[in-house]
CSV table of C-alpha atoms in Angstrom, one decimal:
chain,number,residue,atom,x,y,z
A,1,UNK,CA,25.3,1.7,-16.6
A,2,UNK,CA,27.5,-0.3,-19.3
A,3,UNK,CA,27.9,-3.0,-16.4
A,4,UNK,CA,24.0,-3.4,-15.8
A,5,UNK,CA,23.5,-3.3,-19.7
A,6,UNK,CA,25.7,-6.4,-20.1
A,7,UNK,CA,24.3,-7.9,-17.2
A,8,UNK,CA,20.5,-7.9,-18.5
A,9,UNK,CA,22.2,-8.4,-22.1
A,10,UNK,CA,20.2,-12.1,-22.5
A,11,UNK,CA,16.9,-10.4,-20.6
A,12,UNK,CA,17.0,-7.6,-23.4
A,13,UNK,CA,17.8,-9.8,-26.1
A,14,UNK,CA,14.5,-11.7,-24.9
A,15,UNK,CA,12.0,-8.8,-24.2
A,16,UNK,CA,13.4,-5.5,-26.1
A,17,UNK,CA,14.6,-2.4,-25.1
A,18,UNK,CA,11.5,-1.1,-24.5
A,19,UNK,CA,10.2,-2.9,-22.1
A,20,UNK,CA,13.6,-3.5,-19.9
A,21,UNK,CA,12.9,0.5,-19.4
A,22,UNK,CA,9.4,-0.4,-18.7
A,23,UNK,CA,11.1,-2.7,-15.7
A,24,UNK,CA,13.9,-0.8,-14.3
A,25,UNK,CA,11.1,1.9,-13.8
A,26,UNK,CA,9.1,-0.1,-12.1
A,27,UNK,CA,8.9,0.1,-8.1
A,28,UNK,CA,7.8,-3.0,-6.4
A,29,UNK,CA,7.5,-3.7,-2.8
A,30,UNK,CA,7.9,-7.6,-1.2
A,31,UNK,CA,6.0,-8.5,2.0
A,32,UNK,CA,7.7,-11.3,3.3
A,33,UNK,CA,11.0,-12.7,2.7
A,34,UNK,CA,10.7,-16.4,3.8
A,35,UNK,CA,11.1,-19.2,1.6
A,36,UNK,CA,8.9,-17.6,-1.3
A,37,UNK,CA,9.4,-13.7,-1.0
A,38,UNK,CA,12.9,-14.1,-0.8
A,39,UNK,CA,13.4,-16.3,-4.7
A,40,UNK,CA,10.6,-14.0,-5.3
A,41,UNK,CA,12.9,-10.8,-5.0
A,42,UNK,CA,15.8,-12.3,-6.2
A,43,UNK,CA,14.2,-13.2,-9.5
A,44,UNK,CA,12.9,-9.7,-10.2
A,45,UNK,CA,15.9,-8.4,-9.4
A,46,UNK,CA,17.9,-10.9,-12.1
A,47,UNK,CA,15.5,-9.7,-14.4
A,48,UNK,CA,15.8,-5.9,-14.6
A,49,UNK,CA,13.7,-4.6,-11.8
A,50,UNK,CA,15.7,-1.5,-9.8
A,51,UNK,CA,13.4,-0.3,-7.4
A,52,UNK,CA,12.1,-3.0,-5.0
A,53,UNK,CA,11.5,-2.4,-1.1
A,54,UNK,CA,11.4,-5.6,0.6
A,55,UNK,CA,9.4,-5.8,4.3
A,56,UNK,CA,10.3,-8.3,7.2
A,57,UNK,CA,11.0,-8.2,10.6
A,58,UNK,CA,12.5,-11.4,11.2
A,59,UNK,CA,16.3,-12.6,11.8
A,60,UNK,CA,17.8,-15.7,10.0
A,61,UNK,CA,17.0,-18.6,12.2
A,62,UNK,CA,18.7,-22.6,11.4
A,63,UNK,CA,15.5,-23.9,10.5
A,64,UNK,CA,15.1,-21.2,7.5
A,65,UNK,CA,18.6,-22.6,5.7
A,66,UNK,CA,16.7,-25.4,4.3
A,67,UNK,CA,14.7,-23.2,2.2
A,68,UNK,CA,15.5,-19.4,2.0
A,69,UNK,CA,17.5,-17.9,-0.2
A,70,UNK,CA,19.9,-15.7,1.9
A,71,UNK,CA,19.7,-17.9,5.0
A,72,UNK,CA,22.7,-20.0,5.4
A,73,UNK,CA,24.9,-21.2,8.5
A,74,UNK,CA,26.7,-18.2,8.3
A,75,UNK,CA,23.7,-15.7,8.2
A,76,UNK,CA,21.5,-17.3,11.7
A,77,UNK,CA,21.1,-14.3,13.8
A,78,UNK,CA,20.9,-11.9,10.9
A,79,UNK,CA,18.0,-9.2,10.3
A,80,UNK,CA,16.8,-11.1,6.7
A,81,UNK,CA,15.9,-7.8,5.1
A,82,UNK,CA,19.5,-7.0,5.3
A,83,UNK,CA,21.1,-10.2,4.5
A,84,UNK,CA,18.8,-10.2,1.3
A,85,UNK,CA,19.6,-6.8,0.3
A,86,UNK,CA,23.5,-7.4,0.4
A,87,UNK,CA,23.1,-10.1,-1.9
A,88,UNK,CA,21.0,-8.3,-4.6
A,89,UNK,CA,22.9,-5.6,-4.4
A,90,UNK,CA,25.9,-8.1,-6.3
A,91,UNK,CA,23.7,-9.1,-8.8
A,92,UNK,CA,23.0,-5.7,-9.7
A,93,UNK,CA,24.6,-3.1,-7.8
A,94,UNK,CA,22.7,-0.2,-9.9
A,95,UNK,CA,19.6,-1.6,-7.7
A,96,UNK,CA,17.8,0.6,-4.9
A,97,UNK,CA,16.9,-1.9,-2.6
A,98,UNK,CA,15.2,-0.4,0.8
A,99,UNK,CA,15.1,-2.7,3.5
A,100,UNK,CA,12.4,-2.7,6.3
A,101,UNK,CA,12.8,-4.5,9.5
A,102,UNK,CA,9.2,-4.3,10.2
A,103,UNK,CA,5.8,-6.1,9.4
A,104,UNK,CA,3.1,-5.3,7.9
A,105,UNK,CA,0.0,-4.8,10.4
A,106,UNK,CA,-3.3,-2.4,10.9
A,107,UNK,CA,-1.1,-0.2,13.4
A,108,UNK,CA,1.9,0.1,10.7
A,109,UNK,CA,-0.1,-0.3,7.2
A,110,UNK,CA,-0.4,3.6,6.6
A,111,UNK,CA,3.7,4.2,6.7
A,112,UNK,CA,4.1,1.8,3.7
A,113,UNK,CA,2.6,4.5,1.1
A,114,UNK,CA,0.9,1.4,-0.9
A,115,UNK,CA,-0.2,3.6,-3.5
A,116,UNK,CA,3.4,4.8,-4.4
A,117,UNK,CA,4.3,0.9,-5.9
A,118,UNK,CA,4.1,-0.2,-8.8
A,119,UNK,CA,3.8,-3.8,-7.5
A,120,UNK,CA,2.6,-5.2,-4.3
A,121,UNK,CA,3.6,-9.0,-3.6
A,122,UNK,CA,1.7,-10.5,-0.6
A,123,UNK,CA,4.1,-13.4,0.5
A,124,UNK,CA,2.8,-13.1,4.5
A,125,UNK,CA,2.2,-16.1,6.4
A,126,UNK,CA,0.0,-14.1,9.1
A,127,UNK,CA,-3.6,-14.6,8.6
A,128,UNK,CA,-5.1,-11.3,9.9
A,129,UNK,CA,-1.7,-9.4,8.2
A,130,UNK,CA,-2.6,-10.9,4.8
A,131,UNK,CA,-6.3,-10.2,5.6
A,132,UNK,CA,-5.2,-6.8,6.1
A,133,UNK,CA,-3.0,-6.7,2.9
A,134,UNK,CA,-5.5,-7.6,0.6
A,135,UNK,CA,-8.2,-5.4,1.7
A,136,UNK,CA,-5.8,-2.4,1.0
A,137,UNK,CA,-4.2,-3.3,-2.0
A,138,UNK,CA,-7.1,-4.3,-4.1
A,139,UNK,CA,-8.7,-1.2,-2.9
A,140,UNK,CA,-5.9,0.7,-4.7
A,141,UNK,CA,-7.0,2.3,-8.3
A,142,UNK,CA,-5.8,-0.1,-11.0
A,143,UNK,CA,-5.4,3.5,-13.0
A,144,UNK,CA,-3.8,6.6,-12.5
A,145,UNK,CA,-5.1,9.1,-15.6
A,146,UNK,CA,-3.0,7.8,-18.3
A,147,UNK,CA,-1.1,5.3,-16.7
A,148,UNK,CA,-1.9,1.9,-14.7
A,149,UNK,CA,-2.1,2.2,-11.2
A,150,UNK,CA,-1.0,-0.8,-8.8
A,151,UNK,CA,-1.3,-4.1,-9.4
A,152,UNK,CA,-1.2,-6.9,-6.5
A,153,UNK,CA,-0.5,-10.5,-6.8
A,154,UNK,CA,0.1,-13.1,-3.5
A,155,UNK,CA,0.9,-16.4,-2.7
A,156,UNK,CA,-1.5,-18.8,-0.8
A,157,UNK,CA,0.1,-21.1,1.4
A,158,UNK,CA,3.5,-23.4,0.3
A,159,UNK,CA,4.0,-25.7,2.9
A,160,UNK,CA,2.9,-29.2,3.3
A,161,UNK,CA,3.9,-29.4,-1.1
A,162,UNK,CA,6.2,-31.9,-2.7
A,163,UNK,CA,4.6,-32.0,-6.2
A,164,UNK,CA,6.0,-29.2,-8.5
A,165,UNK,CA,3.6,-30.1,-10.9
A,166,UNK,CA,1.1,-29.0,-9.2
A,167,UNK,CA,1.5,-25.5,-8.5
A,168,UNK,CA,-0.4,-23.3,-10.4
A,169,UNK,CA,-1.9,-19.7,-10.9
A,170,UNK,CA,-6.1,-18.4,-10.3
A,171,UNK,CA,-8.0,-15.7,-9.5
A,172,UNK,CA,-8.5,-15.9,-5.7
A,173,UNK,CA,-12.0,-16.8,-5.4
A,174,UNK,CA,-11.3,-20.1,-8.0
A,175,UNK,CA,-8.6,-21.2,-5.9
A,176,UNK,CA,-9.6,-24.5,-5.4
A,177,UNK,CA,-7.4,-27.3,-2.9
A,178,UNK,CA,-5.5,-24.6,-1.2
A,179,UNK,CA,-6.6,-24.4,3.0
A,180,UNK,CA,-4.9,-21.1,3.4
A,181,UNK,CA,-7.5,-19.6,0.6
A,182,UNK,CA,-10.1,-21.4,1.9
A,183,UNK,CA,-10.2,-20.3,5.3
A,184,UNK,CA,-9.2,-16.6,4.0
A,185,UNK,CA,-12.5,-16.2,1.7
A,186,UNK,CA,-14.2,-17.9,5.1
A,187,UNK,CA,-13.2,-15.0,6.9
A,188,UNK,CA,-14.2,-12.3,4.3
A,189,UNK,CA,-17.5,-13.8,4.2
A,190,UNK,CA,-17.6,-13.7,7.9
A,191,UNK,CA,-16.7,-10.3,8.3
A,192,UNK,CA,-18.3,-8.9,5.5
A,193,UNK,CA,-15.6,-7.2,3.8
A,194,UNK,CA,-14.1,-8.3,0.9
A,195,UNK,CA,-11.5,-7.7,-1.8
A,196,UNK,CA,-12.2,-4.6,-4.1
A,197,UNK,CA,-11.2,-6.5,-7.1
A,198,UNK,CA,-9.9,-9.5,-8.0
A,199,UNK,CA,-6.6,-10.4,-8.1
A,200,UNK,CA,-4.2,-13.6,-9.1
A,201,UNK,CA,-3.1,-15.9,-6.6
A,202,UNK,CA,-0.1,-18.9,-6.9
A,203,UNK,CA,-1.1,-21.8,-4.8
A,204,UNK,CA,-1.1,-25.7,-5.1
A,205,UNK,CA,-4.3,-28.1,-4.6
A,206,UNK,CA,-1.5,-31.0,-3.3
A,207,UNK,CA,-2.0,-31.2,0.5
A,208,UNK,CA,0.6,-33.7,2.3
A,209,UNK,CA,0.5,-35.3,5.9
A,210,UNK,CA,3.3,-34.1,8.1
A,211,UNK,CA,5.7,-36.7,9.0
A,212,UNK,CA,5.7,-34.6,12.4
A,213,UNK,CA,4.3,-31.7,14.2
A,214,UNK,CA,4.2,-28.3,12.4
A,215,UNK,CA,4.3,-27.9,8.6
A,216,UNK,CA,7.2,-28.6,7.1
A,217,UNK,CA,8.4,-27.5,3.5
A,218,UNK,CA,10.6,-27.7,0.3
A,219,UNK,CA,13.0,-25.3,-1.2
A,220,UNK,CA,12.3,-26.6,-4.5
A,221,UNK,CA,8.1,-25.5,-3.4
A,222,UNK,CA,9.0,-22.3,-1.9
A,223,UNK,CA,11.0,-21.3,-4.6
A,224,UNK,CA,8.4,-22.2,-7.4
A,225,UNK,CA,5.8,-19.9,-6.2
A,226,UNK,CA,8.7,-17.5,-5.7
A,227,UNK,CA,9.2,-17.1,-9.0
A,228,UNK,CA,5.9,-17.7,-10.2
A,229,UNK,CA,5.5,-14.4,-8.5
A,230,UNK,CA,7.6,-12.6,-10.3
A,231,UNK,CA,6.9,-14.1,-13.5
A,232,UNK,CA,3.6,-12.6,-12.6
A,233,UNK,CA,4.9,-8.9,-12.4
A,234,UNK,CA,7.2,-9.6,-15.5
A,235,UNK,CA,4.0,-10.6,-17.7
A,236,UNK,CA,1.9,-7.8,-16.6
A,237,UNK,CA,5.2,-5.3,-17.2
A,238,UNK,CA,5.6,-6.7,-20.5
A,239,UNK,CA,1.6,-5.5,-21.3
């Protein structure tokens, strides 16, 4: 414990005692550990967080190093869930850090025990999986008698972004430039089934042309709404 108090000694000396305790009390679970949910994790780890549970089933491929935070030459091939929890476990080896090889979808959703976080971070790039995701999450009670219940936060879509300028934060239905939110609230509508409750999204109105097929991205992007992410559950902690 004396090592993880002087390693949060400048988080402490910025937010109090109390609410570090708020923090490493906390349990927070990560779907998706790409290019955002992977700065995403790290940060909340680096700022006092203990009890995350971070959800992938993908392994490290070449075309990930440019932009993920635990994928480097030496990691292609590697399951990411496990690559990422070594490294947060130096940052703060007090940490409990459960890794899941899996993904999130309607046949696995129930095994996740939603209601048992905290903090849900939607960082999926699945359509139908995110769909899924924020159906159930902001059906969730935002109380539980005297204390709040779980909050959910996700990231619309961070490729095809240069400008860091231009990311910012909304409620999902005043998103407004984003395709990714745009063709989500087309399929709520078409189904008819929508969100319980609202819920705050980080996205960027900048759209850029590919230089090539697919959509590329930018660490410096992916890593933004990473953090933004976490700054999220930070705020809301501090409350």
């Amino acid at each position: 414990m004396a090592i993880e108090q002087a390693i949060f000694r400048r988080t402490e000396l910025l937010l109090g005692d109390e609410t570090m305790e708020r923090l490493s009390s906390k349990r927070v679970i990560i779907f998706g550990v790409g290019g955002v949910g992977s700065w995403c994790a790290e940060s909340l780890v680096r700022s006092g967080i203990r009890q995350l549970t971070i959800v992938d089933s993908d392994c490290v491929s070449i075309t990930n190093v440019n932009r993920q935070l635990m994928a480097t030459t030496k990691t292609v091939g590697q399951v990411k869930v496990d690559v990422l929890k070594e490294r947060l476990l130096t940052i703060n080896p007090s940490a409990e850090i459960t890794a899941l090889q899996q993904i999130f979808t309607a046949e696995t959703a129930a095994s996740f025990a939603l209601d048992s976080y905290d903090y849900i971070i939607d960082a999926i790039d699945s359509l139908k999986d995110k769909l899924l995701l924020i159906q159930m999450a902001t059906n969730l009670p935002v109380s539980r008698g005297d204390r709040r219940g779980t909050q959910f936060f996700s990231s619309m879509g961070a490729a095809l972004k240069m400008d860091p300028t231009r990311i910012q934060v909304a409620e999902f239905w005043k998103v407004q430039g984003d395709p990714l939110a745009r063709t989500l609230r087309k399929r709520f509508k078409h189904e008819g089934q929508f969100p319980a409750s609202k819920f705050q999204c980080v996205y960027s109105d900048e759209l850029v042309e590919p230089q090539g097929a697919g959509k590329g991205s930018l660490v410096h992007i992916t890593a933004i709404f990473g953090f933004m992410l976490a700054g999220l559950v930070i705020q809301d902690a501090i409350k």
